[in-house]
PDB file of C-alpha atoms and ligand atoms in Angstrom:
ATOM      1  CA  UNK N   1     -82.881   9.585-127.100  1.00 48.00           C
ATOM      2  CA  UNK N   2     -80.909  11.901-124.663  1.00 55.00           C
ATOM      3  CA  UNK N   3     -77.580  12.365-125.829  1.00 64.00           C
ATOM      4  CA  UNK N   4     -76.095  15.349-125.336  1.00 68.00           C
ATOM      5  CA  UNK N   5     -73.709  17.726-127.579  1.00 73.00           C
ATOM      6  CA  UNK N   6     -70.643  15.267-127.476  1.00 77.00           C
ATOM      7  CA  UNK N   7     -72.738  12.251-128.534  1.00 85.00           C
ATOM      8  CA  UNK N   8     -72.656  10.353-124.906  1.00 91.00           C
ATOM      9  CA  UNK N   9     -76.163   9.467-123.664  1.00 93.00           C
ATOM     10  CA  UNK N  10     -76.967  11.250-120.401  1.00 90.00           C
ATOM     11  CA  UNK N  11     -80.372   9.799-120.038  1.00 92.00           C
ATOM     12  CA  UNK N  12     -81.719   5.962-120.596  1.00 94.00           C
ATOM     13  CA  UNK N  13     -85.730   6.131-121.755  1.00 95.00           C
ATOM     14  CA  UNK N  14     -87.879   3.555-120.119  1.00 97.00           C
ATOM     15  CA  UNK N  15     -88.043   1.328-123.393  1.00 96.00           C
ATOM     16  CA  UNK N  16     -83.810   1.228-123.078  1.00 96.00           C
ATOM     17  CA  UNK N  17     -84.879  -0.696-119.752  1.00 97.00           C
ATOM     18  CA  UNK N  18     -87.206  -2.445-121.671  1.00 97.00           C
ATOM     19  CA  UNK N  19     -85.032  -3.516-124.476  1.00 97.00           C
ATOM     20  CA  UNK N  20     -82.115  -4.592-122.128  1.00 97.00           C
ATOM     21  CA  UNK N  21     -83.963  -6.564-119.523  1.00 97.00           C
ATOM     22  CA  UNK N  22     -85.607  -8.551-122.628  1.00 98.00           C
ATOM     23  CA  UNK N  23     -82.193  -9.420-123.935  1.00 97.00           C
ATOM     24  CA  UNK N  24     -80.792 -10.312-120.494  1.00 97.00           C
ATOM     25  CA  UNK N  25     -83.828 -12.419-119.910  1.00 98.00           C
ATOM     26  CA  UNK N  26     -83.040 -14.482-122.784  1.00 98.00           C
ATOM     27  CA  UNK N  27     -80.143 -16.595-121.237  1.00 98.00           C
ATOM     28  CA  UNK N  28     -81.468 -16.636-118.014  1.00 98.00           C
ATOM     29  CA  UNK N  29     -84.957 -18.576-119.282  1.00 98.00           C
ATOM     30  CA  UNK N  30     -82.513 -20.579-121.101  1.00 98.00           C
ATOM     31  CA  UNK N  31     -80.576 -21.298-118.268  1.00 98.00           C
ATOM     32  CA  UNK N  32     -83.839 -21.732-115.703  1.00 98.00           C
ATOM     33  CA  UNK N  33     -85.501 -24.325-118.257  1.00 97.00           C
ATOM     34  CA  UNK N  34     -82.751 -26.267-118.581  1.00 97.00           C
ATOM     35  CA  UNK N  35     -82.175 -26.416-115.101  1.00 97.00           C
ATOM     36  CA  UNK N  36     -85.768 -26.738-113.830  1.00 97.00           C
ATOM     37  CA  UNK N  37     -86.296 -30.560-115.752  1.00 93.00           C
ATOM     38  CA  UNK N  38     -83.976 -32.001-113.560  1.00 95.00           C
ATOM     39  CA  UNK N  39     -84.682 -30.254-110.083  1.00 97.00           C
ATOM     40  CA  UNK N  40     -86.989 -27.823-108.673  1.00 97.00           C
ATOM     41  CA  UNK N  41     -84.076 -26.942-105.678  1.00 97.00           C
ATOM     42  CA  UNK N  42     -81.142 -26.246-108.241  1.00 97.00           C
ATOM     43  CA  UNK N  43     -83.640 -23.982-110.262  1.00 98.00           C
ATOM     44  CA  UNK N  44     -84.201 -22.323-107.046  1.00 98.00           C
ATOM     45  CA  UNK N  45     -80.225 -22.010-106.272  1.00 98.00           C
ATOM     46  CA  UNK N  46     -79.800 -20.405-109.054  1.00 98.00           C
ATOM     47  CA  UNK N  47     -82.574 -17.614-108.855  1.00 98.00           C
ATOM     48  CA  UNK N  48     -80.643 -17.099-105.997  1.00 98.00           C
ATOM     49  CA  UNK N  49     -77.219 -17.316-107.350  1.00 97.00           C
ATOM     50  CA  UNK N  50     -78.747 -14.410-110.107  1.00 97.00           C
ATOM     51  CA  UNK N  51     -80.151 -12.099-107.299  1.00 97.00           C
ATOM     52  CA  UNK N  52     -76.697 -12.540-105.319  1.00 97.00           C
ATOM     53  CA  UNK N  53     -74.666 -11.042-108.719  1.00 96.00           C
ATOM     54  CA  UNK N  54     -77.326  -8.256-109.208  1.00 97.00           C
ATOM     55  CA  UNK N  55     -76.321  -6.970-105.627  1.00 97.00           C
ATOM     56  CA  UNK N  56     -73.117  -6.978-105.648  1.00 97.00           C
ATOM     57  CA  UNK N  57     -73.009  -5.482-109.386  1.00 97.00           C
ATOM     58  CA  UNK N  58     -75.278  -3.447-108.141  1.00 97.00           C
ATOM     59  CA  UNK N  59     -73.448  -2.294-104.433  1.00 97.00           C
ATOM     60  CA  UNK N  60     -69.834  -2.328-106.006  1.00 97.00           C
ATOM     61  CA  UNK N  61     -70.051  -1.479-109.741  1.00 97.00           C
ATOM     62  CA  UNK N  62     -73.696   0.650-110.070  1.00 97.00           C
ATOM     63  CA  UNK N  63     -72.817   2.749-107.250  1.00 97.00           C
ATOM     64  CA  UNK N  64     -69.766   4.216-109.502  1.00 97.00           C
ATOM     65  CA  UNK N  65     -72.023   4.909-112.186  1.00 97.00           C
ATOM     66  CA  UNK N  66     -73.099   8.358-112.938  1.00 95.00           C
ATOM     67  CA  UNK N  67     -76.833   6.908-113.369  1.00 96.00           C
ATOM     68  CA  UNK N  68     -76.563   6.177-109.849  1.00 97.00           C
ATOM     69  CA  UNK N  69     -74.728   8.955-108.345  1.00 95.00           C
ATOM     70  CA  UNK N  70     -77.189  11.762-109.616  1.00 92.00           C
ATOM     71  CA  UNK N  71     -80.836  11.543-110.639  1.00 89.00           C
ATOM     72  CA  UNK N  72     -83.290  10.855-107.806  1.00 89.00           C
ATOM     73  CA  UNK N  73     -83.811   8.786-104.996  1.00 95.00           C
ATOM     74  CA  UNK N  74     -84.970   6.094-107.959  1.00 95.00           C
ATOM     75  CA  UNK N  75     -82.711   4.370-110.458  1.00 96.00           C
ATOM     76  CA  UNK N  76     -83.494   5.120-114.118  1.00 96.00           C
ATOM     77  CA  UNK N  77     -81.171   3.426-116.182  1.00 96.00           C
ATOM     78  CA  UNK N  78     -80.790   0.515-119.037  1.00 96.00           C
ATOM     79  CA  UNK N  79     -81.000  -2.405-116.702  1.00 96.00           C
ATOM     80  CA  UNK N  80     -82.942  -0.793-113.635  1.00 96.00           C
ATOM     81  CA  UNK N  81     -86.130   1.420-113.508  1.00 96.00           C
ATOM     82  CA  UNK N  82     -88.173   2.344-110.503  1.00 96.00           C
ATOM     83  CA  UNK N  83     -85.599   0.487-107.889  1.00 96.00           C
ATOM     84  CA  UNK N  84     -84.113   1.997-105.003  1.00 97.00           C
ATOM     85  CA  UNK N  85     -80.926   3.148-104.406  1.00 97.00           C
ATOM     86  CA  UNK N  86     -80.138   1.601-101.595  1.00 96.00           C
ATOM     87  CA  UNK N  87     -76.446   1.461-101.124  1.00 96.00           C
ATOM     88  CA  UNK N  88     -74.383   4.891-101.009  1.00 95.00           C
ATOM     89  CA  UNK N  89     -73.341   6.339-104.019  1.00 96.00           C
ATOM     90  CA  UNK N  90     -69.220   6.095-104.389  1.00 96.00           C
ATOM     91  CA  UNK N  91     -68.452   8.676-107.189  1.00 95.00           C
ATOM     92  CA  UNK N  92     -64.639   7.908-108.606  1.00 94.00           C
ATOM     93  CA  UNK N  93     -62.948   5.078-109.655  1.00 95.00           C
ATOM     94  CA  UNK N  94     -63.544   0.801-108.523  1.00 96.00           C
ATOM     95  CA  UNK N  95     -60.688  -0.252-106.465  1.00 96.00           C
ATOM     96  CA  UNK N  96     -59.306  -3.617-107.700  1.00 95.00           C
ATOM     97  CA  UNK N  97     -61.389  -6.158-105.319  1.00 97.00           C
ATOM     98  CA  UNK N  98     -64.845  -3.766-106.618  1.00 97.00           C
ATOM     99  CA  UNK N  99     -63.301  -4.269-110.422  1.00 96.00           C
ATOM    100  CA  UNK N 100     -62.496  -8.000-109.470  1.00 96.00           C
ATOM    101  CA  UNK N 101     -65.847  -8.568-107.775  1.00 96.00           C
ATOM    102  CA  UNK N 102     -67.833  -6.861-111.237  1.00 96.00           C
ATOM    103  CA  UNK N 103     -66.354  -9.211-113.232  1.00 95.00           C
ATOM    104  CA  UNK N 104     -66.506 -12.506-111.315  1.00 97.00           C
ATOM    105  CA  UNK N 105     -69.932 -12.173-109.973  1.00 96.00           C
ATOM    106  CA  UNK N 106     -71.222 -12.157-113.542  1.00 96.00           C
ATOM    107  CA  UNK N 107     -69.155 -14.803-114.552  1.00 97.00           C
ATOM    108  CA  UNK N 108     -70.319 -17.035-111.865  1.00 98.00           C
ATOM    109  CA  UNK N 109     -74.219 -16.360-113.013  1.00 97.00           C
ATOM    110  CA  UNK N 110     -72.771 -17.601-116.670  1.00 98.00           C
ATOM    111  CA  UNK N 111     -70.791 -20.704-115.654  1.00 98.00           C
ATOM    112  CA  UNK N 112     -73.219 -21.902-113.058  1.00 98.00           C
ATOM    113  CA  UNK N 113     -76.250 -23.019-115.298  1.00 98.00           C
ATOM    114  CA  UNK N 114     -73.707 -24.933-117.964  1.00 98.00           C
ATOM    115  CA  UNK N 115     -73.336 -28.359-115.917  1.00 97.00           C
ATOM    116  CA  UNK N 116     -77.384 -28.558-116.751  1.00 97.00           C
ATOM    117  CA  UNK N 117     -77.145 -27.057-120.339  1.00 98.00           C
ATOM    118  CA  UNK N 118     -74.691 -29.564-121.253  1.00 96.00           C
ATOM    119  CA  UNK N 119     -77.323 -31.963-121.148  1.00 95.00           C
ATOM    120  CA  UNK N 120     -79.777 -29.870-123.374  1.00 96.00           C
ATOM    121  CA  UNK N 121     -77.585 -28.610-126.218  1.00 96.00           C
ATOM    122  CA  UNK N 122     -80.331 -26.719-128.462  1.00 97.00           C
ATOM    123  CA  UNK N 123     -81.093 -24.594-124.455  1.00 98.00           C
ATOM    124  CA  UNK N 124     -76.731 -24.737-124.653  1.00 98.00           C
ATOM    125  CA  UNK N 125     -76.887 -22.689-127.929  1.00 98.00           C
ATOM    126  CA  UNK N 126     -79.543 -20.676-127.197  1.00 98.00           C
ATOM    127  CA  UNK N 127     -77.602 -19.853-123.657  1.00 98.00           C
ATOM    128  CA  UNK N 128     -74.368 -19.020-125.707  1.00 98.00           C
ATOM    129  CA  UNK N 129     -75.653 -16.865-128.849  1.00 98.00           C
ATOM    130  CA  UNK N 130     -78.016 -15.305-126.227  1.00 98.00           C
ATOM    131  CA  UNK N 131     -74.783 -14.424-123.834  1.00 98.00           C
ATOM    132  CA  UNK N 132     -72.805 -13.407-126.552  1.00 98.00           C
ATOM    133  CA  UNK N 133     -75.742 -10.916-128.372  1.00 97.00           C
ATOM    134  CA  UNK N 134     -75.999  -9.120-124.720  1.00 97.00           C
ATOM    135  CA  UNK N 135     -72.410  -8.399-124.503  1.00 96.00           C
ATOM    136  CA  UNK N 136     -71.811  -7.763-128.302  1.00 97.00           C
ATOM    137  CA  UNK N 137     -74.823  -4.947-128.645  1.00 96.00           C
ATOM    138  CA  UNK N 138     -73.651  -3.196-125.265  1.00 96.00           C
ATOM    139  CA  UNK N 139     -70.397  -2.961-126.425  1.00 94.00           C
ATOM    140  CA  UNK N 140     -71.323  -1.527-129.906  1.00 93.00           C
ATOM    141  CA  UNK N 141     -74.023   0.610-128.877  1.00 93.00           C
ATOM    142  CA  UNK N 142     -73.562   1.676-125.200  1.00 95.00           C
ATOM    143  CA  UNK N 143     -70.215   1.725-124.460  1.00 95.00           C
ATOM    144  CA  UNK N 144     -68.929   4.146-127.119  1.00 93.00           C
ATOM    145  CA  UNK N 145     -71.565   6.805-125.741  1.00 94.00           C
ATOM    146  CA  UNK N 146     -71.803   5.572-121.982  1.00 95.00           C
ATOM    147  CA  UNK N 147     -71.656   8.338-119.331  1.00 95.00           C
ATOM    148  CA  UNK N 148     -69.951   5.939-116.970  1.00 96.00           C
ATOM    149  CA  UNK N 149     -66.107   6.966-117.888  1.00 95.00           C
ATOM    150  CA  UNK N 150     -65.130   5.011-114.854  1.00 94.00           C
ATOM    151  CA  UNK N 151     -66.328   1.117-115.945  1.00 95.00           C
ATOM    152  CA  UNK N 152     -63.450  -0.858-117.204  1.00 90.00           C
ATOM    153  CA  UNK N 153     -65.306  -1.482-120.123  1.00 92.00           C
ATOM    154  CA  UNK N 154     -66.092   2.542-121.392  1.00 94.00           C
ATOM    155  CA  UNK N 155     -64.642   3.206-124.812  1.00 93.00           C
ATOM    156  CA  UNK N 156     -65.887   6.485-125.438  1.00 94.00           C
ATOM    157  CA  UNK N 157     -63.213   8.025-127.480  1.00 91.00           C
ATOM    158  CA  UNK N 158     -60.675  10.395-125.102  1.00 90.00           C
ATOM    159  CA  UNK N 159     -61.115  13.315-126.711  1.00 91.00           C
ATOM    160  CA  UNK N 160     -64.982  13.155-126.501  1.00 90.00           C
ATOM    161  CA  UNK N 161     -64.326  12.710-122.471  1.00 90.00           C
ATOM    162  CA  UNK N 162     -62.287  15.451-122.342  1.00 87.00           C
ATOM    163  CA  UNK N 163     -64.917  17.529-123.865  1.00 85.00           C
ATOM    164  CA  UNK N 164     -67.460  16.487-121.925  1.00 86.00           C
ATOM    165  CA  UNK N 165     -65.789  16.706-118.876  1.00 81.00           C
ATOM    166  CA  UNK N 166     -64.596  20.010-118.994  1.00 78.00           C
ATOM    167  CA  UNK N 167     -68.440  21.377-120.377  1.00 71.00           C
TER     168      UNK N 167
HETATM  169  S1  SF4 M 201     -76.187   2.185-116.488  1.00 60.16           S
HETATM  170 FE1  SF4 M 201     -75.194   0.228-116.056  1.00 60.16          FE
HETATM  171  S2  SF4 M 201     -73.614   0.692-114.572  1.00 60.16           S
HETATM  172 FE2  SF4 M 201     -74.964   2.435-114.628  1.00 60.16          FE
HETATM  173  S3  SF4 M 201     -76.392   2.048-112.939  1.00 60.16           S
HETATM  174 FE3  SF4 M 201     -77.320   1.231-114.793  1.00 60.16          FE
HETATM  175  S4  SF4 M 201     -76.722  -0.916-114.887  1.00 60.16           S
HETATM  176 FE4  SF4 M 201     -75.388   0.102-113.394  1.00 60.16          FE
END
């Protein structure tokens, strides 16, 4: 694990990407199998409703990130491994629509599958615990030692960022 002398992890390890993208695909089969027993099109809408978030998280919330701004031409992070950069880097902090946009695009992705999981509640649980286990662990063990000062959602203690940006 790469943390460095303050604690805050500088460096995600490919089985951080791994781990992550395991847990994230856990609602999203939920979601998909729930979806896909009552149409093959809807299924389809919202593969592309999930894609859609992931670039706008990615153009308007990554692209603050410090995992994005340095390193390589290649992301290595918790969520993405080998992918391009492709949009320009915008060191600093989100203006309110980026902030705005971070939020609601992931909340759309949440809300959109429920009309079908209402119909399946065991896929409805699943969905919910799943939702809630993903948020819950990247609160308690990423963002108290995330790099990322900047997301609205850091809680690395203020002395710690002091410390580490002034090193
Ligand atoms: S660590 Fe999080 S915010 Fe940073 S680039 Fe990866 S997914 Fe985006």
């Amino acid at each position: 694990m790469h943390e460095n002398e303050t604690g805050l992890k500088e460096h995600h390890q490919f089985r951080d990407f791994l781990y992550w993208n395991a847990v994230a695909a856990v609602p999203v089969v939920s979601a998909s199998l729930a979806i896909i027993r009552i149409s093959i099109l809807w299924f389809v809408m919202y593969l592309i409703v999930c894609i859609a978030c992931l670039l706008i998280l990615y153009k308007f919330y990554c692209s603050h990130c410090p995992h994005y701004i340095y390193g390589g031409h290649l992301m290595r992070c918790m969520f993405f491994w080998g992918v391009p950069k492709i949009f320009a880097p915008r060191p600093g902090p989100l203006s309110l629509a980026e902030k705005t946009l971070s939020i609601a695009a992931p909340s759309v992705a949440i809300l959109f599958p429920l009309y079908w999981l209402i119909g399946e509640p065991g896929l409805l649980l699943i969905f919910l615990l799943s939702v809630f286990i993903l948020v819950a662990t990247a609160r308690r063990y990423e963002c108290r030692r995330c790099v990322y000062f900047e997301c609205p959602a850091n809680c690395v203690p203020k002395e710690i960022r002091k410390r580490s940006l002034e090193d």
